[in-house]
Short mmCIF file of C-alpha atoms and ligand atoms in Angstrom, two decimals:
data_model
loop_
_atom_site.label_atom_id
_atom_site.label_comp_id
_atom_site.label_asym_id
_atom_site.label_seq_id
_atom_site.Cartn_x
_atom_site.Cartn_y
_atom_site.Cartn_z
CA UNK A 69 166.87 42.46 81.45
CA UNK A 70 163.72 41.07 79.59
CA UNK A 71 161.86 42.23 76.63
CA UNK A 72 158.82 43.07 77.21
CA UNK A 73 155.57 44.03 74.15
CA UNK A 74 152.91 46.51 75.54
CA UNK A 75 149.62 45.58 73.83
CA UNK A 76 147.43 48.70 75.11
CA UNK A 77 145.08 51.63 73.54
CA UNK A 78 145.21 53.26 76.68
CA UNK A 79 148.16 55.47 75.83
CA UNK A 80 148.47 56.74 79.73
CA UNK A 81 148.20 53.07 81.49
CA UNK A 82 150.56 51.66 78.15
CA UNK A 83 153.00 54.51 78.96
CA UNK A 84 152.67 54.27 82.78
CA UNK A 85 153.77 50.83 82.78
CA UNK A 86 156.55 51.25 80.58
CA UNK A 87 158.37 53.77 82.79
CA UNK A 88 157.82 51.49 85.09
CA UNK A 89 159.04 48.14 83.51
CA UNK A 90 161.90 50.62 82.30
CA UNK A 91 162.61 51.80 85.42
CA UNK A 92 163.24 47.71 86.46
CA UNK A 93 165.71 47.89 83.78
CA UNK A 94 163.75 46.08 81.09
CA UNK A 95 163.42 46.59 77.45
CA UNK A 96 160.30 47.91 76.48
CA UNK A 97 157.83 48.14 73.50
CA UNK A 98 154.40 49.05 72.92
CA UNK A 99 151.63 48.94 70.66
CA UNK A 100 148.34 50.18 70.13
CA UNK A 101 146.40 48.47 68.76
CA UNK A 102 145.79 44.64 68.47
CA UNK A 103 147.12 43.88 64.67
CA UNK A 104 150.57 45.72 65.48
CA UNK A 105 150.87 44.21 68.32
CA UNK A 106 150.18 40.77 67.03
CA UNK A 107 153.01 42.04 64.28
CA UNK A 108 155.24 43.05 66.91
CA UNK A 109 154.87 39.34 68.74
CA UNK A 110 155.05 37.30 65.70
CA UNK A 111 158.19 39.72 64.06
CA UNK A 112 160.40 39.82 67.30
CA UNK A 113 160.86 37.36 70.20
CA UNK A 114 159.91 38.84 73.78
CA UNK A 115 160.34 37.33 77.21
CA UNK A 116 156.91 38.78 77.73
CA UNK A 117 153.48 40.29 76.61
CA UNK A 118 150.96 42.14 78.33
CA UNK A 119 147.49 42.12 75.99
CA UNK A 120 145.11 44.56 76.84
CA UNK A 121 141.26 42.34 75.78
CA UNK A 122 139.80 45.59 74.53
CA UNK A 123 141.89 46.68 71.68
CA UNK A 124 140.46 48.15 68.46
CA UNK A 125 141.37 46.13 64.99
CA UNK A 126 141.76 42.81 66.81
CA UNK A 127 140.43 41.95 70.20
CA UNK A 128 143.10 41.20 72.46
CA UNK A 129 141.63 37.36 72.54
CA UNK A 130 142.26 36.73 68.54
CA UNK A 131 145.63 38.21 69.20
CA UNK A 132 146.65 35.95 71.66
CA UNK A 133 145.11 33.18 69.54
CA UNK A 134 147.06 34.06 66.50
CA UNK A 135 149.97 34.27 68.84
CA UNK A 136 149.59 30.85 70.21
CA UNK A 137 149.47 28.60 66.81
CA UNK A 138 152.95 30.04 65.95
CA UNK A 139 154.47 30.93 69.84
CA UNK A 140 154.39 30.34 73.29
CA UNK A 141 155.62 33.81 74.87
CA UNK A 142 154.34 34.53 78.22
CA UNK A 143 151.12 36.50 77.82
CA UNK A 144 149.62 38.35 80.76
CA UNK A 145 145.98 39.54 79.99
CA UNK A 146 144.75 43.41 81.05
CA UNK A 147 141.23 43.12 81.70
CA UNK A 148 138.19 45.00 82.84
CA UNK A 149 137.19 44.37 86.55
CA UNK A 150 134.50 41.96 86.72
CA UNK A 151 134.65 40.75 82.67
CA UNK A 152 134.75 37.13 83.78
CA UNK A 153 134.28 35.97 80.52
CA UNK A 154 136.97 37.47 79.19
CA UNK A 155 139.21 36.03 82.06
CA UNK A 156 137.92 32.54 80.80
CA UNK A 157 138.63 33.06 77.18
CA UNK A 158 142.07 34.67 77.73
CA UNK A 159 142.82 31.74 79.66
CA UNK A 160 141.80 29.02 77.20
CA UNK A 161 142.94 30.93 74.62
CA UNK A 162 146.78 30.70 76.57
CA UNK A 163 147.23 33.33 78.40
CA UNK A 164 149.55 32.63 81.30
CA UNK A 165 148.11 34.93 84.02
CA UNK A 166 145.27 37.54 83.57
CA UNK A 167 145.38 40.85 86.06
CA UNK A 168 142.12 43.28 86.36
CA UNK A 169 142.32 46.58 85.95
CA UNK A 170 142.35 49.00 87.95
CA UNK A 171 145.43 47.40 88.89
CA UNK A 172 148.35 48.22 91.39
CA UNK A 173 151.66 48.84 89.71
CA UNK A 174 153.24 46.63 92.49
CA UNK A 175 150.96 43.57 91.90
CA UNK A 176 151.71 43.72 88.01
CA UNK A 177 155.20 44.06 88.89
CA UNK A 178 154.96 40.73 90.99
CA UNK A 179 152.94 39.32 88.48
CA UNK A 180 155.24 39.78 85.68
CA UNK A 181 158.16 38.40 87.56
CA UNK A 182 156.20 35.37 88.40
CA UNK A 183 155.50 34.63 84.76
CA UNK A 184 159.33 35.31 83.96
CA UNK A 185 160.57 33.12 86.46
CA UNK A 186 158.31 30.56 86.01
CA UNK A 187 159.47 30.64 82.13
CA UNK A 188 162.92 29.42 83.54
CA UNK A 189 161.59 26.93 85.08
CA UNK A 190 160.06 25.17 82.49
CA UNK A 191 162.83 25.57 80.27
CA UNK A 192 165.28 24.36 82.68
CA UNK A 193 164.00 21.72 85.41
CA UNK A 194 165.92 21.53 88.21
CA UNK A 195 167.97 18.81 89.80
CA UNK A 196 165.13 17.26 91.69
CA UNK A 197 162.65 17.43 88.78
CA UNK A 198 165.07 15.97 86.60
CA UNK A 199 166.15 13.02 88.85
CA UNK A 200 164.70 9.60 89.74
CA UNK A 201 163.54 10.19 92.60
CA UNK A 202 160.39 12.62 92.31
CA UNK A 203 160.80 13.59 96.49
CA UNK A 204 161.24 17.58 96.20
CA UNK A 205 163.20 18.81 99.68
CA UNK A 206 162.94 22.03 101.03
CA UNK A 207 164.17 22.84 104.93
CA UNK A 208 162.36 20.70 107.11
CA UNK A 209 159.79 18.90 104.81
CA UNK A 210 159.44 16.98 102.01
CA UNK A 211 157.37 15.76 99.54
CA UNK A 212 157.14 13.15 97.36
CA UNK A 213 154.96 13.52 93.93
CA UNK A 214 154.66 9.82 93.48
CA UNK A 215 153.86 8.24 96.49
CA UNK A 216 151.80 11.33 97.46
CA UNK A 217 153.53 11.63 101.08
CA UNK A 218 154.54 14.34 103.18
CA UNK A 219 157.00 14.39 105.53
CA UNK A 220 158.11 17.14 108.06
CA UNK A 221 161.13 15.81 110.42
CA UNK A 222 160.39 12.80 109.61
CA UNK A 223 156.99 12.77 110.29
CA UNK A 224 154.07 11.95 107.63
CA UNK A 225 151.25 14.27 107.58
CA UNK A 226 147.91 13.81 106.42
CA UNK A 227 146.89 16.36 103.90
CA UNK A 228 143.80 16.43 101.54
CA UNK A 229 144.23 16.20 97.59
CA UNK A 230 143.89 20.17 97.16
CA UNK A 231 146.49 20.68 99.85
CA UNK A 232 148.74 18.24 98.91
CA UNK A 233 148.46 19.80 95.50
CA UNK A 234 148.64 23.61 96.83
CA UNK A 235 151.75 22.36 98.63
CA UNK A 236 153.33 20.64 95.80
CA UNK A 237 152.62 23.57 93.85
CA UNK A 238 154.49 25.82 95.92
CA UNK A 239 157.55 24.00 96.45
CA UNK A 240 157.97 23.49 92.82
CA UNK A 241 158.25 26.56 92.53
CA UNK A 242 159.86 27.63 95.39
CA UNK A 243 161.06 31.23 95.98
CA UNK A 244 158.65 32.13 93.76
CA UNK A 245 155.88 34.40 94.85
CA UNK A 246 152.63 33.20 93.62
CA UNK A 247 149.48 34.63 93.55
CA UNK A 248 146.06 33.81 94.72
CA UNK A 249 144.88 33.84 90.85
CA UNK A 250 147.86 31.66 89.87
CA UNK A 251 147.38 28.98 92.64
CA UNK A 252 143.94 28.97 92.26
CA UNK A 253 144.54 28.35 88.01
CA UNK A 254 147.28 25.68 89.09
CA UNK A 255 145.50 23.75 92.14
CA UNK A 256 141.48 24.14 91.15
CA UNK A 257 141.70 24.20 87.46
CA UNK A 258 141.05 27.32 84.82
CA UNK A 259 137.32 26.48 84.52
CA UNK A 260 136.90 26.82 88.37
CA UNK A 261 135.23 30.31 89.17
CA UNK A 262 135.51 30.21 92.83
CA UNK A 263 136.36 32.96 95.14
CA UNK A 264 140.62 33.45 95.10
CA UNK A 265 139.81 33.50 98.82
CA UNK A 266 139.58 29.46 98.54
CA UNK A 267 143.60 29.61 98.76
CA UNK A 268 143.70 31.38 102.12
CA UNK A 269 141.78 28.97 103.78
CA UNK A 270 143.70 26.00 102.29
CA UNK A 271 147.19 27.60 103.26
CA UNK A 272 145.40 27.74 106.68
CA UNK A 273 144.60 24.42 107.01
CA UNK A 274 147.80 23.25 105.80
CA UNK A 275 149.39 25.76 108.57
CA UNK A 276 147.69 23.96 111.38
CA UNK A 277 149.26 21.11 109.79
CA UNK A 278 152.29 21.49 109.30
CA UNK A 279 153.62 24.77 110.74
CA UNK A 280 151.66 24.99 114.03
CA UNK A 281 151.99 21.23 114.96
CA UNK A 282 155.89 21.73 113.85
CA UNK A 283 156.64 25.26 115.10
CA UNK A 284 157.84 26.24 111.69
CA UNK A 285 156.90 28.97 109.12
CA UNK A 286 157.02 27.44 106.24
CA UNK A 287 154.47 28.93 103.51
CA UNK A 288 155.40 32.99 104.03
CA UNK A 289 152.34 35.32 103.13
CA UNK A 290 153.16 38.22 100.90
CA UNK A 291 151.03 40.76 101.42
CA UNK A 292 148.32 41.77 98.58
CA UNK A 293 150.03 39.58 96.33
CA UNK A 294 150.00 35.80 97.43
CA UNK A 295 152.32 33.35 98.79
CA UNK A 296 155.86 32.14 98.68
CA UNK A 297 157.96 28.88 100.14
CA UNK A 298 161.51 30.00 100.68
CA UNK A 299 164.67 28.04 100.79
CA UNK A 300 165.73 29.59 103.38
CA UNK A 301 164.46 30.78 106.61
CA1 LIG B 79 141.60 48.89 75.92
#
């Protein structure tokens, strides 16, 4: 169970979601408008907030900026299709992960366990990240963050910088189902305003490498929501 704050004016989408999230078996509370729910986030500790960017007393931006000089809770921004400004300030102002609206309960769903998961993470590297060696091993392949090599049975393969990256990405976070939004923060860079389409075609030509010339499926699409590396088969 997490806890989860509801920034959101938009009484029907804050209490859509909330049945939802409840309905997952988390803990939910909302707020409507942008000081409470900068109250809220300061008063109690949550495993998550979602921050609407239009909110009336303060913009969903100063919240999350006020937020951020005191605590680093997972913030996923609510924003208006196309407001690509806004993505870019939510995103230097902290946010973790941005999703437009109109969205699909599903992909907020997916996007809210990403950011969750991804919280453990951090807090808790795992064996390989907290070793020596810095070779990370999943199934057939592995890959090594300081020497920059690949390896798939054995084998060394020759992969750019963004899809050794995109790669390395992935497995660290394996299991994990990350989106093309995500990937695209994490491999290009916030400030990079490229189409989210740029991932497909670098898990493609990583494919050609690795799983075609190997006969392996290694990087599992997830439909309408992004990609995964599993542990197992
Ligand atoms: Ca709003």
């Amino acid at each position: 169970m997490s806890k989860i704050l509801i920034v959101e004016d938009e009484e029907k989408i804050a209490r859509f979601v909330e049945l939802e999230l409840k309905h997952e078996g988390n803990q939910v509370t909302k707020a409507f408008d942008g000081r409470t729910g900068l109250d809220k986030a300061m008063e109690e500790d949550f495993d998550l907030v979602l921050l609407d960017i239009m909110l009336p007393e303060l913009s969903g931006i100063e919240v999350l900026r006020r937020l951020r000089q005191k605590k680093d809770t997972p913030v996923i921004m609510l924003t208006a299709r196309d407001a690509v400004m806004d993505k870019v300030a939510g995103l230097d102002a902290g946010a973790d992960d941005y999703i437009t609206k109109p969205f699909a309960i599903e992909e907020l769903l997916a996007r809210i366990r990403v950011a969750l998961k991804k919280r453990v993470v951090t807090a808790a590297p795992s064996a390989e990240e907290a070793g020596t060696s810095k070779a990370i091993v999943i199934r057939e392949v592995s890959l090594n963050e300081e020497s920059h090599e690949v390896l798939c049975k054995g084998e060394r393969l020759e992969l750019t910088n963004r899809e050794f990256e995109l790669l390395r990405v992935l497995m660290v976070n394996k299991n994990i189902v990350m989106s093309r939004d995500k990937l695209m923060n994490l491999v290009c860079g916030y400030d990079y305003m490229g189409e989210t389409n740029v991932i497909d075609v670098y898990v493609r030509y990583i494919r050609t490498k690795l799983d075609d010339k190997f006969g392996i499926k290694f990087i599992t699409t997830v439909r309408g929501v992004g990609y995964v590396i599993r542990d197992e088969k």
